Amino acid sequence: MYHQYTIDTQNIADGKGVYSDIQDSWLQMLDRLREIDAEQAKMSTDVDGLYDSENVANDSIKRFKQEVSLVYRRLERRNLPGNPDSFVQMYTLVVNEIGHVSNELSQVRINMEKISAELIQISDDVERLKREADDIINSANLVELTMQYSNKYADKDSIGQAQKTAMQLYNEYNYKEALDTIATAIEKVEPGSYQRLENAYYSEEKSN
């Protein structure tokens, strides 16, 4: 979150920031910080009793496994060419974290204070994984929408080249870069067009 905050503030300083997007991003950060605070408070209370805390920890591990599985299946259903390395690395990290804590909980002697801290970290990483999956799916969907829209200007060399580059990036799983490429090209030809497409897309997503 600090990394994203730094990027946002730099974009504002450079005059490149989209204020509504940055506001949404910061509000999401604040919500997540409140969630983390609540999770920490709950887990601190839970670990007061060893047996109760073990049950809470095991239930948390089961829930995390289910959530990670749902995230992966959601991407599979989208039938994309593949997943970006960043997502694969994040997915592998979370799976390994869950496996590590699950193994710790199976030991005869366990350190619930350490496990509690690890569960908080896993919870945050699972949320990051969900956001990463959302970004992938939204970027891929917007690439397809923008590519379709750009066909009306397919006779222009700049659009044709952008379409070719965007498709190459898309097939290499670089969905965000593909979106930036075609969105930038269409904005130069028809200023404001991509913003309209993006706004319509997210409005429809919220209504579903």
PDB file of C-alpha atoms in Angstrom:
ATOM      1  CA  MET A   1       0.000   0.000   0.000  1.00  0.00           C
ATOM      2  CA  TYR A   2       2.889   2.359   0.748  1.00  0.00           C
ATOM      3  CA  HIS A   3       4.353   1.582  -2.683  1.00  0.00           C
ATOM      4  CA  GLN A   4       1.028   2.435  -4.370  1.00  0.00           C
ATOM      5  CA  TYR A   5       0.721   5.586  -2.261  1.00  0.00           C
ATOM      6  CA  THR A   6       4.185   6.692  -3.416  1.00  0.00           C
ATOM      7  CA  ILE A   7       3.248   6.118  -7.069  1.00  0.00           C
ATOM      8  CA  ASP A   8      -0.022   8.027  -6.654  1.00  0.00           C
ATOM      9  CA  THR A   9       1.593  11.021  -4.980  1.00  0.00           C
ATOM     10  CA  GLN A  10       4.284  11.148  -7.672  1.00  0.00           C
ATOM     11  CA  ASN A  11       1.616  11.032 -10.392  1.00  0.00           C
ATOM     12  CA  ILE A  12      -0.190  13.914  -8.712  1.00  0.00           C
ATOM     13  CA  ALA A  13       3.049  15.885  -8.479  1.00  0.00           C
ATOM     14  CA  ASP A  14       3.734  15.199 -12.174  1.00  0.00           C
ATOM     15  CA  GLY A  15       0.204  16.185 -13.152  1.00  0.00           C
ATOM     16  CA  LYS A  16      -0.496  12.676 -14.489  1.00  0.00           C
ATOM     17  CA  GLY A  17      -2.837  11.465 -11.774  1.00  0.00           C
ATOM     18  CA  VAL A  18      -6.503  10.704 -12.343  1.00  0.00           C
ATOM     19  CA  TYR A  19      -7.872  12.136  -9.103  1.00  0.00           C
ATOM     20  CA  SER A  20     -11.026  10.014  -8.979  1.00  0.00           C
ATOM     21  CA  ASP A  21      -8.977   6.823  -9.415  1.00  0.00           C
ATOM     22  CA  ILE A  22      -6.456   7.891  -6.775  1.00  0.00           C
ATOM     23  CA  GLN A  23      -9.262   8.780  -4.367  1.00  0.00           C
ATOM     24  CA  ASP A  24     -10.802   5.321  -4.867  1.00  0.00           C
ATOM     25  CA  SER A  25      -7.383   3.710  -4.359  1.00  0.00           C
ATOM     26  CA  TRP A  26      -6.750   5.589  -1.102  1.00  0.00           C
ATOM     27  CA  LEU A  27     -10.217   4.861   0.230  1.00  0.00           C
ATOM     28  CA  GLN A  28      -9.586   1.154  -0.448  1.00  0.00           C
ATOM     29  CA  MET A  29      -6.286   1.419   1.419  1.00  0.00           C
ATOM     30  CA  LEU A  30      -8.018   2.967   4.424  1.00  0.00           C
ATOM     31  CA  ASP A  31     -10.643   0.213   4.393  1.00  0.00           C
ATOM     32  CA  ARG A  32      -7.910  -2.441   4.255  1.00  0.00           C
ATOM     33  CA  LEU A  33      -6.020  -0.831   7.148  1.00  0.00           C
ATOM     34  CA  ARG A  34      -9.209  -0.911   9.210  1.00  0.00           C
ATOM     35  CA  GLU A  35      -9.676  -4.579   8.301  1.00  0.00           C
ATOM     36  CA  ILE A  36      -6.094  -5.375   9.325  1.00  0.00           C
ATOM     37  CA  ASP A  37      -6.588  -3.549  12.611  1.00  0.00           C
ATOM     38  CA  ALA A  38      -9.774  -5.520  13.263  1.00  0.00           C
ATOM     39  CA  GLU A  39      -8.036  -8.784  12.317  1.00  0.00           C
ATOM     40  CA  GLN A  40      -5.154  -8.042  14.660  1.00  0.00           C
ATOM     41  CA  ALA A  41      -7.514  -7.212  17.511  1.00  0.00           C
ATOM     42  CA  LYS A  42      -9.580 -10.353  16.899  1.00  0.00           C
ATOM     43  CA  MET A  43      -6.573 -12.637  16.604  1.00  0.00           C
ATOM     44  CA  SER A  44      -4.980 -11.130  19.729  1.00  0.00           C
ATOM     45  CA  THR A  45      -8.173 -11.923  21.633  1.00  0.00           C
ATOM     46  CA  ASP A  46      -8.404 -15.382  20.127  1.00  0.00           C
ATOM     47  CA  VAL A  47      -4.888 -16.400  21.148  1.00  0.00           C
ATOM     48  CA  ASP A  48      -5.617 -15.710  24.835  1.00  0.00           C
ATOM     49  CA  GLY A  49      -6.787 -19.304  25.118  1.00  0.00           C
ATOM     50  CA  LEU A  50      -4.448 -21.858  23.503  1.00  0.00           C
ATOM     51  CA  TYR A  51      -7.050 -24.422  22.493  1.00  0.00           C
ATOM     52  CA  ASP A  52      -9.505 -21.836  21.220  1.00  0.00           C
ATOM     53  CA  SER A  53      -6.747 -20.102  19.279  1.00  0.00           C
ATOM     54  CA  GLU A  54      -5.672 -23.380  17.670  1.00  0.00           C
ATOM     55  CA  ASN A  55      -9.210 -23.888  16.426  1.00  0.00           C
ATOM     56  CA  VAL A  56      -9.355 -20.336  15.116  1.00  0.00           C
ATOM     57  CA  ALA A  57      -6.002 -20.808  13.369  1.00  0.00           C
ATOM     58  CA  ASN A  58      -7.075 -24.080  11.745  1.00  0.00           C
ATOM     59  CA  ASP A  59     -10.368 -22.533  10.616  1.00  0.00           C
ATOM     60  CA  SER A  60      -8.445 -19.587   9.184  1.00  0.00           C
ATOM     61  CA  ILE A  61      -6.156 -21.902   7.227  1.00  0.00           C
ATOM     62  CA  LYS A  62      -9.146 -23.746   5.775  1.00  0.00           C
ATOM     63  CA  ARG A  63     -10.754 -20.456   4.784  1.00  0.00           C
ATOM     64  CA  PHE A  64      -7.555 -19.183   3.178  1.00  0.00           C
ATOM     65  CA  LYS A  65      -7.220 -22.397   1.159  1.00  0.00           C
ATOM     66  CA  GLN A  66     -10.788 -22.020  -0.096  1.00  0.00           C
ATOM     67  CA  GLU A  67     -10.308 -18.353  -0.996  1.00  0.00           C
ATOM     68  CA  VAL A  68      -7.082 -19.039  -2.912  1.00  0.00           C
ATOM     69  CA  SER A  69      -8.730 -21.913  -4.762  1.00  0.00           C
ATOM     70  CA  LEU A  70     -11.662 -19.669  -5.735  1.00  0.00           C
ATOM     71  CA  VAL A  71      -9.306 -16.974  -7.023  1.00  0.00           C
ATOM     72  CA  TYR A  72      -7.453 -19.478  -9.203  1.00  0.00           C
ATOM     73  CA  ARG A  73     -10.648 -21.030 -10.573  1.00  0.00           C
ATOM     74  CA  ARG A  74     -12.015 -17.565 -11.366  1.00  0.00           C
ATOM     75  CA  LEU A  75      -9.004 -16.871 -13.580  1.00  0.00           C
ATOM     76  CA  GLU A  76      -9.259 -20.313 -15.172  1.00  0.00           C
ATOM     77  CA  ARG A  77     -12.888 -19.663 -16.121  1.00  0.00           C
ATOM     78  CA  ARG A  78     -11.815 -16.477 -17.914  1.00  0.00           C
ATOM     79  CA  ASN A  79      -9.794 -18.642 -20.373  1.00  0.00           C
ATOM     80  CA  LEU A  80      -6.945 -16.169 -20.711  1.00  0.00           C
ATOM     81  CA  PRO A  81      -3.762 -17.146 -22.610  1.00  0.00           C
ATOM     82  CA  GLY A  82      -1.953 -17.386 -19.280  1.00  0.00           C
ATOM     83  CA  ASN A  83      -1.203 -15.642 -16.004  1.00  0.00           C
ATOM     84  CA  PRO A  84       1.435 -12.909 -15.507  1.00  0.00           C
ATOM     85  CA  ASP A  85       4.595 -13.862 -13.629  1.00  0.00           C
ATOM     86  CA  SER A  86       3.669 -11.450 -10.822  1.00  0.00           C
ATOM     87  CA  PHE A  87       0.433 -13.352 -10.181  1.00  0.00           C
ATOM     88  CA  VAL A  88       2.125 -16.759 -10.365  1.00  0.00           C
ATOM     89  CA  GLN A  89       4.759 -15.613  -7.878  1.00  0.00           C
ATOM     90  CA  MET A  90       2.141 -14.180  -5.533  1.00  0.00           C
ATOM     91  CA  TYR A  91       0.019 -17.319  -5.804  1.00  0.00           C
ATOM     92  CA  THR A  92       3.044 -19.535  -5.066  1.00  0.00           C
ATOM     93  CA  LEU A  93       3.991 -17.349  -2.087  1.00  0.00           C
ATOM     94  CA  VAL A  94       0.505 -17.579  -0.557  1.00  0.00           C
ATOM     95  CA  VAL A  95       0.256 -21.342  -1.101  1.00  0.00           C
ATOM     96  CA  ASN A  96       3.660 -21.818   0.540  1.00  0.00           C
ATOM     97  CA  GLU A  97       2.713 -19.558   3.461  1.00  0.00           C
ATOM     98  CA  ILE A  98      -0.481 -21.524   4.041  1.00  0.00           C
ATOM     99  CA  GLY A  99       1.409 -24.826   3.842  1.00  0.00           C
ATOM    100  CA  HIS A 100       4.043 -23.572   6.285  1.00  0.00           C
ATOM    101  CA  VAL A 101       1.511 -22.485   8.925  1.00  0.00           C
ATOM    102  CA  SER A 102      -0.529 -25.645   8.402  1.00  0.00           C
ATOM    103  CA  ASN A 103       2.614 -27.657   9.131  1.00  0.00           C
ATOM    104  CA  GLU A 104       3.353 -25.548  12.226  1.00  0.00           C
ATOM    105  CA  LEU A 105      -0.134 -26.222  13.566  1.00  0.00           C
ATOM    106  CA  SER A 106       0.437 -29.974  13.242  1.00  0.00           C
ATOM    107  CA  GLN A 107       3.452 -29.894  15.575  1.00  0.00           C
ATOM    108  CA  VAL A 108       3.257 -31.051  19.196  1.00  0.00           C
ATOM    109  CA  ARG A 109       4.530 -27.721  20.508  1.00  0.00           C
ATOM    110  CA  ILE A 110       3.345 -24.603  18.741  1.00  0.00           C
ATOM    111  CA  ASN A 111       4.007 -20.886  19.127  1.00  0.00           C
ATOM    112  CA  MET A 112       0.572 -19.282  18.797  1.00  0.00           C
ATOM    113  CA  GLU A 113       1.950 -15.748  18.987  1.00  0.00           C
ATOM    114  CA  LYS A 114       4.141 -16.442  15.934  1.00  0.00           C
ATOM    115  CA  ILE A 115       1.329 -18.257  14.126  1.00  0.00           C
ATOM    116  CA  SER A 116      -1.063 -15.384  14.811  1.00  0.00           C
ATOM    117  CA  ALA A 117       1.358 -12.935  13.187  1.00  0.00           C
ATOM    118  CA  GLU A 118       1.771 -15.297  10.220  1.00  0.00           C
ATOM    119  CA  LEU A 119      -1.996 -15.608   9.807  1.00  0.00           C
ATOM    120  CA  ILE A 120      -2.310 -11.826   9.644  1.00  0.00           C
ATOM    121  CA  GLN A 121       0.359 -11.780   6.929  1.00  0.00           C
ATOM    122  CA  ILE A 122      -1.404 -14.538   4.992  1.00  0.00           C
ATOM    123  CA  SER A 123      -4.716 -12.695   5.268  1.00  0.00           C
ATOM    124  CA  ASP A 124      -3.151  -9.600   3.750  1.00  0.00           C
ATOM    125  CA  ASP A 125      -1.418 -11.614   1.007  1.00  0.00           C
ATOM    126  CA  VAL A 126      -4.675 -13.376   0.104  1.00  0.00           C
ATOM    127  CA  GLU A 127      -6.316  -9.971  -0.319  1.00  0.00           C
ATOM    128  CA  ARG A 128      -3.406  -8.874  -2.513  1.00  0.00           C
ATOM    129  CA  LEU A 129      -3.851 -12.024  -4.595  1.00  0.00           C
ATOM    130  CA  LYS A 130      -7.556 -11.236  -5.047  1.00  0.00           C
ATOM    131  CA  ARG A 131      -6.761  -7.693  -6.155  1.00  0.00           C
ATOM    132  CA  GLU A 132      -4.126  -8.987  -8.557  1.00  0.00           C
ATOM    133  CA  ALA A 133      -6.672 -11.364 -10.094  1.00  0.00           C
ATOM    134  CA  ASP A 134      -9.210  -8.525 -10.365  1.00  0.00           C
ATOM    135  CA  ASP A 135      -6.634  -6.341 -12.107  1.00  0.00           C
ATOM    136  CA  ILE A 136      -5.790  -9.110 -14.569  1.00  0.00           C
ATOM    137  CA  ILE A 137      -9.420  -9.799 -15.456  1.00  0.00           C
ATOM    138  CA  ASN A 138     -10.382  -6.123 -15.692  1.00  0.00           C
ATOM    139  CA  SER A 139      -7.344  -5.290 -17.824  1.00  0.00           C
ATOM    140  CA  ALA A 140      -7.999  -8.231 -20.150  1.00  0.00           C
ATOM    141  CA  ASN A 141     -11.663  -7.286 -20.513  1.00  0.00           C
ATOM    142  CA  LEU A 142     -10.809  -3.653 -21.194  1.00  0.00           C
ATOM    143  CA  VAL A 143      -8.192  -4.660 -23.774  1.00  0.00           C
ATOM    144  CA  GLU A 144     -10.850  -6.585 -25.690  1.00  0.00           C
ATOM    145  CA  LEU A 145     -13.387  -3.755 -25.451  1.00  0.00           C
ATOM    146  CA  THR A 146     -10.873  -1.114 -26.503  1.00  0.00           C
ATOM    147  CA  MET A 147      -9.565  -3.265 -29.348  1.00  0.00           C
ATOM    148  CA  GLN A 148     -13.115  -3.655 -30.665  1.00  0.00           C
ATOM    149  CA  TYR A 149     -13.709   0.077 -30.402  1.00  0.00           C
ATOM    150  CA  SER A 150     -10.401   0.880 -32.102  1.00  0.00           C
ATOM    151  CA  ASN A 151     -11.475  -1.032 -35.220  1.00  0.00           C
ATOM    152  CA  LYS A 152     -13.372   2.070 -36.337  1.00  0.00           C
ATOM    153  CA  TYR A 153      -9.942   3.674 -36.819  1.00  0.00           C
ATOM    154  CA  ALA A 154      -8.196   0.580 -38.172  1.00  0.00           C
ATOM    155  CA  ASP A 155      -7.262   2.453 -41.363  1.00  0.00           C
ATOM    156  CA  LYS A 156      -4.875   4.650 -39.355  1.00  0.00           C
ATOM    157  CA  ASP A 157      -1.299   3.354 -39.155  1.00  0.00           C
ATOM    158  CA  SER A 158      -0.931   4.332 -35.496  1.00  0.00           C
ATOM    159  CA  ILE A 159      -3.980   2.285 -34.515  1.00  0.00           C
ATOM    160  CA  GLY A 160      -2.967  -0.696 -36.635  1.00  0.00           C
ATOM    161  CA  GLN A 161       0.478  -0.757 -35.036  1.00  0.00           C
ATOM    162  CA  ALA A 162      -0.990  -0.321 -31.552  1.00  0.00           C
ATOM    163  CA  GLN A 163      -3.422  -3.196 -32.151  1.00  0.00           C
ATOM    164  CA  LYS A 164      -0.585  -5.451 -33.261  1.00  0.00           C
ATOM    165  CA  THR A 165       1.595  -4.542 -30.269  1.00  0.00           C
ATOM    166  CA  ALA A 166      -1.304  -4.842 -27.822  1.00  0.00           C
ATOM    167  CA  MET A 167      -2.212  -8.305 -29.106  1.00  0.00           C
ATOM    168  CA  GLN A 168       1.393  -9.433 -28.784  1.00  0.00           C
ATOM    169  CA  LEU A 169       1.519  -8.186 -25.191  1.00  0.00           C
ATOM    170  CA  TYR A 170      -1.868  -9.774 -24.479  1.00  0.00           C
ATOM    171  CA  ASN A 171      -0.660 -13.155 -25.735  1.00  0.00           C
ATOM    172  CA  GLU A 172       2.427 -12.779 -23.546  1.00  0.00           C
ATOM    173  CA  TYR A 173       0.107 -12.294 -20.507  1.00  0.00           C
ATOM    174  CA  ASN A 174       1.044  -8.606 -20.151  1.00  0.00           C
ATOM    175  CA  TYR A 175      -2.559  -7.447 -19.953  1.00  0.00           C
ATOM    176  CA  LYS A 176      -1.924  -4.115 -18.246  1.00  0.00           C
ATOM    177  CA  GLU A 177       0.765  -3.165 -20.777  1.00  0.00           C
ATOM    178  CA  ALA A 178      -1.509  -4.251 -23.620  1.00  0.00           C
ATOM    179  CA  LEU A 179      -4.272  -2.047 -22.250  1.00  0.00           C
ATOM    180  CA  ASP A 180      -1.928   0.945 -21.873  1.00  0.00           C
ATOM    181  CA  THR A 181      -0.786   0.508 -25.473  1.00  0.00           C
ATOM    182  CA  ILE A 182      -4.190   0.424 -27.155  1.00  0.00           C
ATOM    183  CA  ALA A 183      -5.762   2.942 -24.752  1.00  0.00           C
ATOM    184  CA  THR A 184      -2.994   5.482 -25.395  1.00  0.00           C
ATOM    185  CA  ALA A 185      -3.342   5.041 -29.160  1.00  0.00           C
ATOM    186  CA  ILE A 186      -7.133   5.471 -29.177  1.00  0.00           C
ATOM    187  CA  GLU A 187      -6.913   8.509 -26.884  1.00  0.00           C
ATOM    188  CA  LYS A 188      -4.621  10.243 -29.365  1.00  0.00           C
ATOM    189  CA  VAL A 189      -7.108   9.657 -32.190  1.00  0.00           C
ATOM    190  CA  GLU A 190     -10.245  10.369 -30.160  1.00  0.00           C
ATOM    191  CA  PRO A 191      -9.518  12.132 -26.851  1.00  0.00           C
ATOM    192  CA  GLY A 192     -11.758  10.988 -24.004  1.00  0.00           C
ATOM    193  CA  SER A 193     -12.869   7.812 -25.782  1.00  0.00           C
ATOM    194  CA  TYR A 194     -11.017   5.378 -23.551  1.00  0.00           C
ATOM    195  CA  GLN A 195     -12.190   7.112 -20.374  1.00  0.00           C
ATOM    196  CA  ARG A 196     -15.776   6.664 -21.555  1.00  0.00           C
ATOM    197  CA  LEU A 197     -15.181   2.977 -22.275  1.00  0.00           C
ATOM    198  CA  GLU A 198     -13.548   2.466 -18.873  1.00  0.00           C
ATOM    199  CA  ASN A 199     -16.294   4.314 -16.997  1.00  0.00           C
ATOM    200  CA  ALA A 200     -19.016   2.327 -18.779  1.00  0.00           C
ATOM    201  CA  TYR A 201     -17.206  -0.938 -18.033  1.00  0.00           C
ATOM    202  CA  TYR A 202     -16.805  -0.317 -14.307  1.00  0.00           C
ATOM    203  CA  SER A 203     -20.368   1.008 -14.009  1.00  0.00           C
ATOM    204  CA  GLU A 204     -21.616  -2.239 -15.481  1.00  0.00           C
ATOM    205  CA  GLU A 205     -19.327  -4.279 -13.204  1.00  0.00           C
ATOM    206  CA  LYS A 206     -20.694  -2.513 -10.117  1.00  0.00           C
ATOM    207  CA  SER A 207     -24.274  -3.148 -11.179  1.00  0.00           C
ATOM    208  CA  ASN A 208     -23.674  -6.890 -11.632  1.00  0.00           C
TER     209      ASN A 208
END
